GROMACS .gro file of C-alpha atoms in nm:
model
  205
    1MET     CA    1   7.943   8.819  15.093
    2PHE     CA    2   7.752   8.623  15.329
    3THR     CA    3   7.737   8.274  15.480
    4GLY     CA    4   7.390   8.184  15.441
    5ILE     CA    5   7.315   8.126  15.845
    6VAL     CA    6   7.073   8.310  15.957
    7THR     CA    7   7.101   8.563  16.295
    8ALA     CA    8   6.750   8.755  16.355
    9ILE     CA    9   6.426   8.736  16.146
   10GLY     CA   10   6.264   9.098  16.078
   11THR     CA   11   5.970   9.236  15.973
   12ILE     CA   12   5.894   9.533  15.701
   13THR     CA   13   5.713   9.773  15.914
   14ALA     CA   14   5.670  10.033  15.600
   15ALA     CA   15   5.697   9.984  15.235
   16GLN     CA   16   5.667  10.315  15.041
   17ASP     CA   17   5.692  10.364  14.656
   18GLN     CA   18   5.974  10.684  14.628
   19GLY     CA   19   6.087  10.577  14.258
   20ASP     CA   20   6.234  10.296  14.424
   21LEU     CA   21   6.058  10.103  14.727
   22ARG     CA   22   6.203  10.225  15.002
   23LEU     CA   23   6.124   9.954  15.304
   24THR     CA   24   6.180  10.020  15.689
   25ILE     CA   25   6.280   9.665  15.834
   26ALA     CA   26   6.229   9.576  16.212
   27CYS     CA   27   6.508   9.397  16.382
   28PRO     CA   28   6.644   9.311  16.722
   29TRP     CA   29   6.984   9.398  16.667
   30ASP     CA   30   7.145   9.735  16.844
   31PRO     CA   31   7.099   9.999  16.625
   32ALA     CA   32   7.442  10.132  16.725
   33THR     CA   33   7.601   9.731  16.509
   34ILE     CA   34   7.410   9.871  16.209
   35THR     CA   35   7.637  10.107  15.973
   36ILE     CA   36   7.468  10.291  15.720
   37GLY     CA   37   7.638  10.216  15.358
   38ALA     CA   38   7.672   9.848  15.528
   39SER     CA   39   7.518   9.557  15.332
   40ILE     CA   40   7.251   9.338  15.506
   41ALA     CA   41   7.080   8.980  15.313
   42CYS     CA   42   6.737   9.004  15.369
   43SER     CA   43   6.596   8.675  15.280
   44GLY     CA   44   6.899   8.631  15.039
   45VAL     CA   45   6.879   8.944  14.865
   46CYS     CA   46   7.183   9.174  14.940
   47LEU     CA   47   7.080   9.516  15.005
   48THR     CA   48   7.199   9.845  15.142
   49VAL     CA   49   7.129  10.010  15.439
   50VAL     CA   50   7.053  10.429  15.406
   51ASP     CA   51   6.889  10.460  15.721
   52ARG     CA   52   6.888  10.321  16.128
   53GLY     CA   53   6.722  10.402  16.419
   54GLY     CA   54   6.558  10.222  16.711
   55GLU     CA   55   6.677  10.115  17.074
   56PRO     CA   56   6.912   9.850  17.148
   57GLY     CA   57   6.655   9.527  17.103
   58ASP     CA   58   6.430   9.710  16.920
   59ALA     CA   59   6.578   9.868  16.630
   60TRP     CA   60   6.495   9.950  16.220
   61PHE     CA   61   6.690   9.961  15.937
   62ALA     CA   62   6.563  10.116  15.588
   63ILE     CA   63   6.663   9.954  15.230
   64ASP     CA   64   6.580  10.111  14.881
   65LEU     CA   65   6.500   9.834  14.642
   66SER     CA   66   6.501   9.866  14.297
   67ALA     CA   67   6.214   9.725  14.065
   68GLU     CA   68   6.453   9.528  13.893
   69SER     CA   69   6.524   9.365  14.213
   70VAL     CA   70   6.148   9.339  14.303
   71SER     CA   71   6.088   9.157  13.966
   72ARG     CA   72   6.367   8.882  14.097
   73THR     CA   73   6.283   8.750  14.344
   74ALA     CA   74   5.966   8.581  14.518
   75PRO     CA   75   5.645   8.756  14.438
   76GLY     CA   76   5.529   8.942  14.740
   77MET     CA   77   5.773   8.962  15.018
   78TRP     CA   78   5.833   9.259  14.992
   79ALA     CA   79   5.491   9.404  15.147
   80GLN     CA   80   5.470   9.550  15.479
   81GLY     CA   81   5.383   9.317  15.806
   82ARG     CA   82   5.607   9.041  15.601
   83ARG     CA   83   5.846   8.892  15.741
   84LEU     CA   84   6.247   8.828  15.633
   85ASN     CA   85   6.559   8.593  15.721
   86LEU     CA   86   6.857   8.879  15.829
   87GLU     CA   87   7.237   8.780  15.808
   88PRO     CA   88   7.489   9.107  15.810
   89SER     CA   89   7.754   9.061  15.573
   90LEU     CA   90   8.067   8.866  15.629
   91ARG     CA   91   8.390   9.039  15.845
   92VAL     CA   92   8.694   8.891  15.806
   93GLY     CA   93   8.796   8.587  16.116
   94ASP     CA   94   8.403   8.561  16.131
   95GLU     CA   95   8.324   8.166  16.150
   96LEU     CA   96   8.196   8.014  15.779
   97GLY     CA   97   7.919   7.829  15.917
   98GLY     CA   98   7.722   7.789  15.630
   99HIS     CA   99   7.881   7.849  15.261
  100ILE     CA  100   7.975   8.120  15.042
  101VAL     CA  101   7.705   8.296  14.946
  102SER     CA  102   7.678   8.650  14.748
  103GLY     CA  103   7.306   8.772  14.802
  104HIS     CA  104   7.233   8.760  14.455
  105VAL     CA  105   6.876   8.547  14.395
  106ASP     CA  106   6.930   8.368  14.060
  107ALA     CA  107   6.564   8.282  14.049
  108THR     CA  108   6.265   8.161  14.216
  109GLY     CA  109   6.118   7.883  14.292
  110GLN     CA  110   5.823   7.680  14.434
  111VAL     CA  111   5.767   7.462  14.724
  112ILE     CA  112   5.580   7.146  14.613
  113ALA     CA  113   5.536   7.008  14.944
  114ALA     CA  114   5.614   7.018  15.288
  115ASP     CA  115   5.587   6.738  15.478
  116PRO     CA  116   5.682   6.664  15.872
  117VAL     CA  117   5.910   6.361  15.924
  118GLY     CA  118   5.990   6.302  16.298
  119GLY     CA  119   6.043   6.644  16.422
  120SER     CA  120   6.179   6.772  16.166
  121THR     CA  121   6.020   6.883  15.801
  122ARG     CA  122   6.063   6.780  15.453
  123LEU     CA  123   6.051   7.048  15.192
  124THR     CA  124   6.020   6.952  14.824
  125ILE     CA  125   6.087   7.252  14.606
  126ARG     CA  126   6.044   7.302  14.202
  127ALA     CA  127   6.351   7.491  14.042
  128PRO     CA  128   6.353   7.613  13.698
  129ALA     CA  129   6.529   7.485  13.415
  130ALA     CA  130   6.841   7.722  13.415
  131LEU     CA  131   6.897   7.580  13.779
  132ALA     CA  132   6.882   7.227  13.778
  133PRO     CA  133   7.206   7.133  13.644
  134PHE     CA  134   7.327   7.347  13.944
  135ILE     CA  135   7.187   7.156  14.163
  136ALA     CA  136   7.294   6.846  14.266
  137PRO     CA  137   7.205   6.585  14.571
  138LYS     CA  138   7.476   6.635  14.933
  139GLY     CA  139   7.544   6.995  14.742
  140SER     CA  140   7.487   7.334  14.902
  141ILE     CA  141   7.223   7.602  14.847
  142CYS     CA  142   7.071   7.926  14.943
  143VAL     CA  143   6.696   7.952  14.996
  144ASP     CA  144   6.541   8.290  15.121
  145GLY     CA  145   6.884   8.369  15.271
  146VAL     CA  146   6.937   8.038  15.430
  147SER     CA  147   7.240   7.811  15.358
  148LEU     CA  148   7.098   7.488  15.334
  149THR     CA  149   7.238   7.106  15.209
  150VAL     CA  150   7.017   6.912  14.898
  151ASN     CA  151   6.873   6.567  14.976
  152GLU     CA  152   6.795   6.457  14.669
  153VAL     CA  153   6.714   6.597  14.307
  154THR     CA  154   6.499   6.468  14.101
  155ASP     CA  155   6.518   6.540  13.699
  156LEU     CA  156   6.182   6.659  13.516
  157PRO     CA  157   6.040   6.637  13.166
  158ASP     CA  158   6.077   6.995  13.125
  159GLY     CA  159   6.406   7.074  13.216
  160ALA     CA  160   6.319   7.160  13.596
  161ALA     CA  161   6.369   6.975  13.875
  162ASP     CA  162   6.280   6.906  14.202
  163PHE     CA  163   6.509   6.894  14.529
  164THR     CA  164   6.388   6.852  14.890
  165LEU     CA  165   6.551   6.982  15.189
  166ASN     CA  166   6.545   6.842  15.550
  167ILE     CA  167   6.454   7.162  15.818
  168ILE     CA  168   6.546   7.073  16.156
  169PRO     CA  169   6.335   7.234  16.405
  170HIS     CA  170   6.593   7.466  16.543
  171THR     CA  171   6.597   7.607  16.115
  172GLY     CA  172   6.234   7.661  16.140
  173GLU     CA  173   6.219   7.876  16.457
  174VAL     CA  174   6.472   8.096  16.368
  175THR     CA  175   6.421   8.159  15.977
  176THR     CA  176   6.076   8.195  15.823
  177LEU     CA  177   6.100   7.853  15.661
  178GLY     CA  178   5.920   7.700  15.899
  179VAL     CA  179   5.621   7.822  15.789
  180LEU     CA  180   5.661   7.734  15.427
  181ALA     CA  181   5.374   7.550  15.264
  182ALA     CA  182   5.295   7.385  14.936
  183GLY     CA  183   5.286   7.704  14.702
  184SER     CA  184   5.536   7.924  14.866
  185ALA     CA  185   5.744   8.136  14.633
  186VAL     CA  186   6.143   8.118  14.771
  187ASN     CA  187   6.424   8.297  14.678
  188LEU     CA  188   6.701   8.054  14.523
  189GLU     CA  189   7.092   8.104  14.502
  190ILE     CA  190   7.300   7.818  14.349
  191ASP     CA  191   7.629   7.753  14.509
  192THR     CA  192   7.926   7.963  14.390
  193VAL     CA  193   8.130   7.642  14.312
  194ALA     CA  194   7.905   7.512  14.082
  195ARG     CA  195   7.830   7.817  13.883
  196TYR     CA  196   8.201   7.842  13.781
  197LEU     CA  197   8.274   7.490  13.728
  198GLN     CA  198   7.953   7.465  13.511
  199ARG     CA  199   8.132   7.773  13.339
  200LEU     CA  200   8.485   7.609  13.301
  201GLU     CA  201   8.319   7.328  13.131
  202ALA     CA  202   8.073   7.520  12.890
  203LEU     CA  203   8.427   7.743  12.766
  204ARG     CA  204   8.568   7.364  12.715
  205ARG     CA  205   8.343   7.245  12.449
   0.00000   0.00000   0.00000
């Protein structure tokens, strides 16, 4: 489990096809704190560490990414040179600063607009129809591994929905959200509570 509070930005330094996709990701952590077999959320995707090394402040870890995971995440995000939002898994006793995140991408969305508002950025993201019922004003959503609060939701005729988020300067600087622009694809994970409430409601019908 995760909270959607990003602790570092990593960079893919190598991507090798070994049946699955083996990625090497550079990060500013101490390799002694990275455990082989541990889970790390990489831009919202829960992945397992299979190797690690480097020096404190200049570490790296490797993960294997299946074709299924590649197909369900934002196009092009696993290419060499791409930057990823990183979050180690939640430990008992850790502060729950965001919301409960599983690291399972529900769908990808597309940035429709990124507009400056004061010092912040107002992102408008289009979610597919399958996710639209789970997105509500003032509710939580995870975008590329970042826990965020939805400002507004606009339902579209085809069942899809546009929702807006406010990205403050700090969030833009410590995550990859600060470089998003119209046309960018993003990983979306809906709120766990909303998922179960919808399931319970469906069973009542």
